[in-house]
């Protein structure tokens, strides 16, 4: 049971490091993480009685 937990811990750490590397090196390999931006206009009627 101890070996299983140790390997699971190593796997979690390895996955975390891989995610960090992908996040920092992704834009170099043409992976854009920025959301697309667009303007949204919604008319609002104030004090509508």
N, CA, C, O and CB atoms as a CASP TS submission, in Angstrom:
PFRMAT TS
TARGET T0000
AUTHOR 0000-0000-0000
METHOD Language model
MODEL 1
PARENT N/A
ATOM      1  N   UNK     1       0.834  -1.197   0.000  1.00  0.00           N
ATOM      2  CA  UNK     1       0.000   0.000   0.000  1.00  0.00           C
ATOM      3  C   UNK     1       0.876   1.258   0.000  1.00  0.00           C
ATOM      4  O   UNK     1       0.540   2.263  -0.627  1.00  0.00           O
ATOM      5  CB  UNK     1      -0.948   0.000   1.223  1.00  0.00           C
ATOM      6  N   UNK     2       2.001   1.184   0.711  1.00  0.00           N
ATOM      7  CA  UNK     2       2.905   2.333   0.771  1.00  0.00           C
ATOM      8  C   UNK     2       3.505   2.654  -0.588  1.00  0.00           C
ATOM      9  O   UNK     2       3.652   3.820  -0.953  1.00  0.00           O
ATOM     10  CB  UNK     2       4.016   2.075   1.774  1.00  0.00           C
ATOM     11  N   UNK     3       3.859   1.586  -1.351  1.00  0.00           N
ATOM     12  CA  UNK     3       4.433   1.808  -2.681  1.00  0.00           C
ATOM     13  C   UNK     3       3.412   2.462  -3.603  1.00  0.00           C
ATOM     14  O   UNK     3       3.755   3.336  -4.399  1.00  0.00           O
ATOM     15  CB  UNK     3       4.923   0.483  -3.289  1.00  0.00           C
ATOM     16  N   UNK     4       2.165   2.037  -3.492  1.00  0.00           N
ATOM     17  CA  UNK     4       1.114   2.608  -4.333  1.00  0.00           C
ATOM     18  C   UNK     4       0.936   4.096  -4.044  1.00  0.00           C
ATOM     19  O   UNK     4       0.821   4.898  -4.970  1.00  0.00           O
ATOM     20  CB  UNK     4      -0.212   1.864  -4.116  1.00  0.00           C
ATOM     21  N   UNK     5       0.914   4.461  -2.791  1.00  0.00           N
ATOM     22  CA  UNK     5       0.763   5.876  -2.438  1.00  0.00           C
ATOM     23  C   UNK     5       1.976   6.684  -2.873  1.00  0.00           C
ATOM     24  O   UNK     5       1.842   7.828  -3.307  1.00  0.00           O
ATOM     25  CB  UNK     5       0.545   6.032  -0.931  1.00  0.00           C
ATOM     26  N   UNK     6       3.149   6.094  -2.756  1.00  0.00           N
ATOM     27  CA  UNK     6       4.366   6.787  -3.180  1.00  0.00           C
ATOM     28  C   UNK     6       4.333   7.042  -4.686  1.00  0.00           C
ATOM     29  O   UNK     6       4.648   8.147  -5.129  1.00  0.00           O
ATOM     30  CB  UNK     6       5.620   5.966  -2.800  1.00  0.00           C
ATOM     31  N   UNK     7       3.955   6.032  -5.481  1.00  0.00           N
ATOM     32  CA  UNK     7       3.888   6.210  -6.926  1.00  0.00           C
ATOM     33  C   UNK     7       2.771   7.164  -7.327  1.00  0.00           C
ATOM     34  O   UNK     7       2.912   7.909  -8.296  1.00  0.00           O
ATOM     35  CB  UNK     7       3.694   4.871  -7.609  1.00  0.00           C
ATOM     36  N   UNK     8       1.678   7.149  -6.600  1.00  0.00           N
ATOM     37  CA  UNK     8       0.595   8.088  -6.871  1.00  0.00           C
ATOM     38  C   UNK     8       1.052   9.520  -6.589  1.00  0.00           C
ATOM     39  O   UNK     8       0.734  10.440  -7.343  1.00  0.00           O
ATOM     40  CB  UNK     8      -0.648   7.741  -6.024  1.00  0.00           C
ATOM     41  N   UNK     9       1.786   9.697  -5.519  1.00  0.00           N
ATOM     42  CA  UNK     9       2.336  11.016  -5.191  1.00  0.00           C
ATOM     43  C   UNK     9       3.287  11.481  -6.288  1.00  0.00           C
ATOM     44  O   UNK     9       3.229  12.637  -6.706  1.00  0.00           O
ATOM     45  CB  UNK     9       3.065  10.981  -3.830  1.00  0.00           C
ATOM     46  N   UNK    10       4.176  10.582  -6.764  1.00  0.00           N
ATOM     47  CA  UNK    10       5.097  10.927  -7.839  1.00  0.00           C
ATOM     48  C   UNK    10       4.339  11.289  -9.119  1.00  0.00           C
ATOM     49  O   UNK    10       4.710  12.226  -9.824  1.00  0.00           O
ATOM     50  CB  UNK    10       6.061   9.767  -8.105  1.00  0.00           C
ATOM     51  N   UNK    11       3.302  10.555  -9.402  1.00  0.00           N
ATOM     52  CA  UNK    11       2.510  10.818 -10.600  1.00  0.00           C
ATOM     53  C   UNK    11       1.804  12.171 -10.520  1.00  0.00           C
ATOM     54  O   UNK    11       1.731  12.888 -11.518  1.00  0.00           O
ATOM     55  CB  UNK    11       1.486   9.706 -10.809  1.00  0.00           C
ATOM     56  N   UNK    12       1.292  12.521  -9.363  1.00  0.00           N
ATOM     57  CA  UNK    12       0.632  13.822  -9.183  1.00  0.00           C
ATOM     58  C   UNK    12       1.643  14.951  -9.360  1.00  0.00           C
ATOM     59  O   UNK    12       1.354  15.946 -10.025  1.00  0.00           O
ATOM     60  CB  UNK    12      -0.036  13.912  -7.785  1.00  0.00           C
ATOM     61  N   UNK    13       2.832  14.801  -8.765  1.00  0.00           N
ATOM     62  CA  UNK    13       3.872  15.827  -8.901  1.00  0.00           C
ATOM     63  C   UNK    13       4.308  15.951 -10.357  1.00  0.00           C
ATOM     64  O   UNK    13       4.483  17.062 -10.857  1.00  0.00           O
ATOM     65  CB  UNK    13       5.087  15.495  -8.006  1.00  0.00           C
ATOM     66  N   UNK    14       4.485  14.824 -11.040  1.00  0.00           N
ATOM     67  CA  UNK    14       4.880  14.847 -12.446  1.00  0.00           C
ATOM     68  C   UNK    14       3.809  15.521 -13.307  1.00  0.00           C
ATOM     69  O   UNK    14       4.136  16.293 -14.208  1.00  0.00           O
ATOM     70  CB  UNK    14       5.144  13.419 -12.948  1.00  0.00           C
ATOM     71  N   UNK    15       2.550  15.238 -13.040  1.00  0.00           N
ATOM     72  CA  UNK    15       1.467  15.883 -13.778  1.00  0.00           C
ATOM     73  C   UNK    15       1.423  17.377 -13.541  1.00  0.00           C
ATOM     74  O   UNK    15       1.172  18.148 -14.468  1.00  0.00           O
ATOM     75  CB  UNK    15       0.142  15.272 -13.399  1.00  0.00           C
ATOM     76  N   UNK    16       1.665  17.795 -12.302  1.00  0.00           N
ATOM     77  CA  UNK    16       1.683  19.226 -11.980  1.00  0.00           C
ATOM     78  C   UNK    16       2.822  19.931 -12.705  1.00  0.00           C
ATOM     79  O   UNK    16       2.637  21.019 -13.251  1.00  0.00           O
ATOM     80  CB  UNK    16       1.814  19.435 -10.462  1.00  0.00           C
ATOM     81  N   UNK    17       3.994  19.314 -12.709  1.00  0.00           N
ATOM     82  CA  UNK    17       5.141  19.905 -13.401  1.00  0.00           C
ATOM     83  C   UNK    17       4.872  19.971 -14.905  1.00  0.00           C
ATOM     84  O   UNK    17       5.201  20.969 -15.548  1.00  0.00           O
ATOM     85  CB  UNK    17       6.429  19.090 -13.118  1.00  0.00           C
ATOM     86  N   UNK    18       4.279  18.922 -15.468  1.00  0.00           N
ATOM     87  CA  UNK    18       3.956  18.921 -16.894  1.00  0.00           C
ATOM     88  C   UNK    18       2.954  20.024 -17.231  1.00  0.00           C
ATOM     89  O   UNK    18       3.067  20.664 -18.277  1.00  0.00           O
ATOM     90  CB  UNK    18       3.398  17.555 -17.314  1.00  0.00           C
ATOM     91  N   UNK    19       1.985  20.246 -16.363  1.00  0.00           N
ATOM     92  CA  UNK    19       1.009  21.314 -16.584  1.00  0.00           C
ATOM     93  C   UNK    19       1.673  22.687 -16.532  1.00  0.00           C
ATOM     94  O   UNK    19       1.350  23.562 -17.335  1.00  0.00           O
ATOM     95  CB  UNK    19      -0.113  21.234 -15.544  1.00  0.00           C
ATOM     96  N   UNK    20       2.587  22.878 -15.603  1.00  0.00           N
ATOM     97  CA  UNK    20       3.312  24.150 -15.537  1.00  0.00           C
ATOM     98  C   UNK    20       4.162  24.382 -16.783  1.00  0.00           C
ATOM     99  O   UNK    20       4.189  25.488 -17.324  1.00  0.00           O
ATOM    100  CB  UNK    20       4.197  24.189 -14.294  1.00  0.00           C
ATOM    101  N   UNK    21       4.846  23.353 -17.230  1.00  0.00           N
ATOM    102  CA  UNK    21       5.677  23.484 -18.430  1.00  0.00           C
ATOM    103  C   UNK    21       4.801  23.809 -19.632  1.00  0.00           C
ATOM    104  O   UNK    21       5.160  24.662 -20.443  1.00  0.00           O
ATOM    105  CB  UNK    21       6.486  22.188 -18.687  1.00  0.00           C
ATOM    106  N   UNK    22       3.675  23.153 -19.756  1.00  0.00           N
ATOM    107  CA  UNK    22       2.761  23.419 -20.876  1.00  0.00           C
ATOM    108  C   UNK    22       2.210  24.840 -20.810  1.00  0.00           C
ATOM    109  O   UNK    22       2.069  25.499 -21.840  1.00  0.00           O
ATOM    110  CB  UNK    22       1.602  22.407 -20.876  1.00  0.00           C
ATOM    111  N   UNK    23       1.900  25.313 -19.609  1.00  0.00           N
ATOM    112  CA  UNK    23       1.356  26.661 -19.470  1.00  0.00           C
ATOM    113  C   UNK    23       2.384  27.718 -19.854  1.00  0.00           C
ATOM    114  O   UNK    23       2.034  28.729 -20.464  1.00  0.00           O
ATOM    115  CB  UNK    23       0.880  26.894 -18.041  1.00  0.00           C
ATOM    116  N   UNK    24       3.650  27.494 -19.503  1.00  0.00           N
ATOM    117  CA  UNK    24       4.669  28.489 -19.819  1.00  0.00           C
ATOM    118  C   UNK    24       5.207  28.357 -21.241  1.00  0.00           C
ATOM    119  O   UNK    24       5.550  29.365 -21.859  1.00  0.00           O
ATOM    120  CB  UNK    24       5.807  28.380 -18.839  1.00  0.00           C
ATOM    121  N   UNK    25       5.286  27.147 -21.769  1.00  0.00           N
ATOM    122  CA  UNK    25       5.849  26.958 -23.098  1.00  0.00           C
ATOM    123  C   UNK    25       4.792  26.803 -24.179  1.00  0.00           C
ATOM    124  O   UNK    25       5.138  26.718 -25.358  1.00  0.00           O
ATOM    125  CB  UNK    25       6.741  25.761 -23.100  1.00  0.00           C
ATOM    126  N   UNK    26       3.529  26.765 -23.822  1.00  0.00           N
ATOM    127  CA  UNK    26       2.455  26.604 -24.788  1.00  0.00           C
ATOM    128  C   UNK    26       2.415  27.684 -25.853  1.00  0.00           C
ATOM    129  O   UNK    26       2.294  27.364 -27.036  1.00  0.00           O
ATOM    130  CB  UNK    26       1.158  26.574 -24.082  1.00  0.00           C
ATOM    131  N   UNK    27       2.514  28.967 -25.473  1.00  0.00           N
ATOM    132  CA  UNK    27       2.483  30.018 -26.501  1.00  0.00           C
ATOM    133  C   UNK    27       3.638  29.920 -27.496  1.00  0.00           C
ATOM    134  O   UNK    27       3.499  30.360 -28.637  1.00  0.00           O
ATOM    135  CB  UNK    27       2.510  31.378 -25.842  1.00  0.00           C
ATOM    136  N   UNK    28       4.760  29.360 -27.093  1.00  0.00           N
ATOM    137  CA  UNK    28       5.881  29.192 -28.017  1.00  0.00           C
ATOM    138  C   UNK    28       5.517  28.180 -29.102  1.00  0.00           C
ATOM    139  O   UNK    28       5.934  28.316 -30.252  1.00  0.00           O
ATOM    140  CB  UNK    28       7.153  28.741 -27.258  1.00  0.00           C
ATOM    141  N   UNK    29       4.734  27.163 -28.726  1.00  0.00           N
ATOM    142  CA  UNK    29       4.329  26.122 -29.668  1.00  0.00           C
ATOM    143  C   UNK    29       2.943  26.382 -30.241  1.00  0.00           C
ATOM    144  O   UNK    29       2.244  25.447 -30.633  1.00  0.00           O
ATOM    145  CB  UNK    29       4.358  24.765 -28.991  1.00  0.00           C
ATOM    146  N   UNK    30       2.544  27.651 -30.293  1.00  0.00           N
ATOM    147  CA  UNK    30       1.310  28.104 -30.939  1.00  0.00           C
ATOM    148  C   UNK    30       0.042  27.600 -30.253  1.00  0.00           C
ATOM    149  O   UNK    30      -0.940  27.274 -30.920  1.00  0.00           O
ATOM    150  CB  UNK    30       1.303  27.665 -32.375  1.00  0.00           C
ATOM    151  N   UNK    31       0.062  27.535 -28.933  1.00  0.00           N
ATOM    152  CA  UNK    31      -1.144  27.237 -28.161  1.00  0.00           C
ATOM    153  C   UNK    31      -1.537  28.530 -27.455  1.00  0.00           C
ATOM    154  O   UNK    31      -0.888  28.936 -26.490  1.00  0.00           O
ATOM    155  CB  UNK    31      -0.913  26.049 -27.127  1.00  0.00           C
ATOM    156  N   UNK    32      -2.585  29.170 -27.930  1.00  0.00           N
ATOM    157  CA  UNK    32      -3.009  30.464 -27.383  1.00  0.00           C
ATOM    158  C   UNK    32      -4.063  30.225 -26.311  1.00  0.00           C
ATOM    159  O   UNK    32      -5.100  29.616 -26.573  1.00  0.00           O
ATOM    160  CB  UNK    32      -3.564  31.399 -28.505  1.00  0.00           C
ATOM    161  N   UNK    33      -3.792  30.707 -25.106  1.00  0.00           N
ATOM    162  CA  UNK    33      -4.705  30.502 -23.986  1.00  0.00           C
ATOM    163  C   UNK    33      -5.598  31.707 -23.716  1.00  0.00           C
ATOM    164  O   UNK    33      -6.441  31.664 -22.820  1.00  0.00           O
ATOM    165  CB  UNK    33      -3.922  30.172 -22.747  1.00  0.00           C
ATOM    166  N   UNK    34      -5.424  32.770 -24.472  1.00  0.00           N
ATOM    167  CA  UNK    34      -6.203  33.983 -24.249  1.00  0.00           C
ATOM    168  C   UNK    34      -7.625  33.795 -24.767  1.00  0.00           C
ATOM    169  O   UNK    34      -7.822  33.233 -25.845  1.00  0.00           O
ATOM    170  CB  UNK    34      -5.534  35.194 -24.932  1.00  0.00           C
ATOM    171  N   UNK    35      -8.613  34.259 -24.009  1.00  0.00           N
ATOM    172  CA  UNK    35      -9.989  34.163 -24.497  1.00  0.00           C
ATOM    173  C   UNK    35     -10.234  35.176 -25.619  1.00  0.00           C
ATOM    174  O   UNK    35      -9.585  36.220 -25.683  1.00  0.00           O
ATOM    175  CB  UNK    35     -10.989  34.391 -23.341  1.00  0.00           C
ATOM    176  N   UNK    36     -11.170  34.850 -26.489  1.00  0.00           N
ATOM    177  CA  UNK    36     -11.524  35.801 -27.531  1.00  0.00           C
ATOM    178  C   UNK    36     -12.334  36.929 -26.901  1.00  0.00           C
ATOM    179  O   UNK    36     -13.204  36.694 -26.063  1.00  0.00           O
ATOM    180  CB  UNK    36     -12.322  35.109 -28.679  1.00  0.00           C
ATOM    181  N   UNK    37     -12.041  38.131 -27.308  1.00  0.00           N
ATOM    182  CA  UNK    37     -12.742  39.273 -26.721  1.00  0.00           C
ATOM    183  C   UNK    37     -13.692  39.875 -27.745  1.00  0.00           C
ATOM    184  O   UNK    37     -13.370  39.994 -28.927  1.00  0.00           O
ATOM    185  CB  UNK    37     -11.739  40.338 -26.220  1.00  0.00           C
ATOM    186  N   UNK    38     -14.853  40.246 -27.267  1.00  0.00           N
ATOM    187  CA  UNK    38     -15.825  40.912 -28.115  1.00  0.00           C
ATOM    188  C   UNK    38     -16.638  41.865 -27.244  1.00  0.00           C
ATOM    189  O   UNK    38     -16.843  41.628 -26.054  1.00  0.00           O
ATOM    190  CB  UNK    38     -16.746  39.879 -28.843  1.00  0.00           C
ATOM    191  N   UNK    39     -17.089  42.937 -27.863  1.00  0.00           N
ATOM    192  CA  UNK    39     -17.861  43.928 -27.136  1.00  0.00           C
ATOM    193  C   UNK    39     -19.340  43.541 -27.166  1.00  0.00           C
ATOM    194  O   UNK    39     -19.892  43.208 -28.214  1.00  0.00           O
ATOM    195  CB  UNK    39     -17.647  45.339 -27.736  1.00  0.00           C
ATOM    196  N   UNK    40     -19.955  43.593 -26.006  1.00  0.00           N
ATOM    197  CA  UNK    40     -21.382  43.272 -25.896  1.00  0.00           C
ATOM    198  C   UNK    40     -22.095  44.496 -25.345  1.00  0.00           C
ATOM    199  O   UNK    40     -21.749  44.999 -24.276  1.00  0.00           O
ATOM    200  CB  UNK    40     -21.627  42.014 -24.980  1.00  0.00           C
ATOM    201  N   UNK    41     -23.075  44.964 -26.066  1.00  0.00           N
ATOM    202  CA  UNK    41     -23.856  46.134 -25.623  1.00  0.00           C
ATOM    203  C   UNK    41     -25.278  45.695 -25.368  1.00  0.00           C
ATOM    204  O   UNK    41     -25.945  45.169 -26.259  1.00  0.00           O
ATOM    205  CB  UNK    41     -23.817  47.287 -26.678  1.00  0.00           C
ATOM    206  N   UNK    42     -25.741  45.912 -24.149  1.00  0.00           N
ATOM    207  CA  UNK    42     -27.112  45.583 -23.769  1.00  0.00           C
ATOM    208  C   UNK    42     -27.784  46.854 -23.268  1.00  0.00           C
ATOM    209  O   UNK    42     -27.322  47.445 -22.291  1.00  0.00           O
ATOM    210  CB  UNK    42     -27.149  44.457 -22.679  1.00  0.00           C
ATOM    211  N   UNK    43     -28.866  47.291 -23.913  1.00  0.00           N
ATOM    212  CA  UNK    43     -29.530  48.502 -23.459  1.00  0.00           C
ATOM    213  C   UNK    43     -30.207  48.288 -22.093  1.00  0.00           C
ATOM    214  O   UNK    43     -30.841  47.260 -21.851  1.00  0.00           O
ATOM    215  CB  UNK    43     -30.562  48.958 -24.500  1.00  0.00           C
ATOM    216  N   UNK    44     -30.057  49.269 -21.228  1.00  0.00           N
ATOM    217  CA  UNK    44     -30.643  49.190 -19.894  1.00  0.00           C
ATOM    218  C   UNK    44     -31.548  50.396 -19.700  1.00  0.00           C
ATOM    219  O   UNK    44     -31.140  51.533 -19.939  1.00  0.00           O
ATOM    220  CB  UNK    44     -29.540  49.130 -18.789  1.00  0.00           C
ATOM    221  N   UNK    45     -32.767  50.149 -19.270  1.00  0.00           N
ATOM    222  CA  UNK    45     -33.692  51.244 -19.027  1.00  0.00           C
ATOM    223  C   UNK    45     -33.745  51.487 -17.508  1.00  0.00           C
ATOM    224  O   UNK    45     -34.140  50.617 -16.733  1.00  0.00           O
ATOM    225  CB  UNK    45     -35.123  50.923 -19.612  1.00  0.00           C
ATOM    226  N   UNK    46     -33.334  52.697 -17.115  1.00  0.00           N
ATOM    227  CA  UNK    46     -33.303  53.038 -15.706  1.00  0.00           C
ATOM    228  C   UNK    46     -34.585  53.732 -15.290  1.00  0.00           C
ATOM    229  O   UNK    46     -35.150  54.502 -16.067  1.00  0.00           O
ATOM    230  CB  UNK    46     -32.105  53.917 -15.397  1.00  0.00           C
ATOM    231  N   UNK    47     -35.049  53.476 -14.092  1.00  0.00           N
ATOM    232  CA  UNK    47     -36.224  54.097 -13.494  1.00  0.00           C
ATOM    233  C   UNK    47     -37.457  53.917 -14.396  1.00  0.00           C
ATOM    234  O   UNK    47     -38.120  54.886 -14.766  1.00  0.00           O
ATOM    235  CB  UNK    47     -35.962  55.594 -13.237  1.00  0.00           C
ATOM    236  N   UNK    48     -37.737  52.684 -14.731  1.00  0.00           N
ATOM    237  CA  UNK    48     -38.874  52.391 -15.574  1.00  0.00           C
ATOM    238  C   UNK    48     -40.130  52.222 -14.716  1.00  0.00           C
ATOM    239  O   UNK    48     -40.310  51.196 -14.061  1.00  0.00           O
ATOM    240  CB  UNK    48     -38.612  51.130 -16.415  1.00  0.00           C
ATOM    241  N   UNK    49     -40.990  53.233 -14.727  1.00  0.00           N
ATOM    242  CA  UNK    49     -42.237  53.190 -13.968  1.00  0.00           C
ATOM    243  C   UNK    49     -43.413  53.109 -14.912  1.00  0.00           C
ATOM    244  O   UNK    49     -44.560  53.064 -14.467  1.00  0.00           O
ATOM    245  CB  UNK    49     -42.370  54.415 -13.056  1.00  0.00           C
TER
END
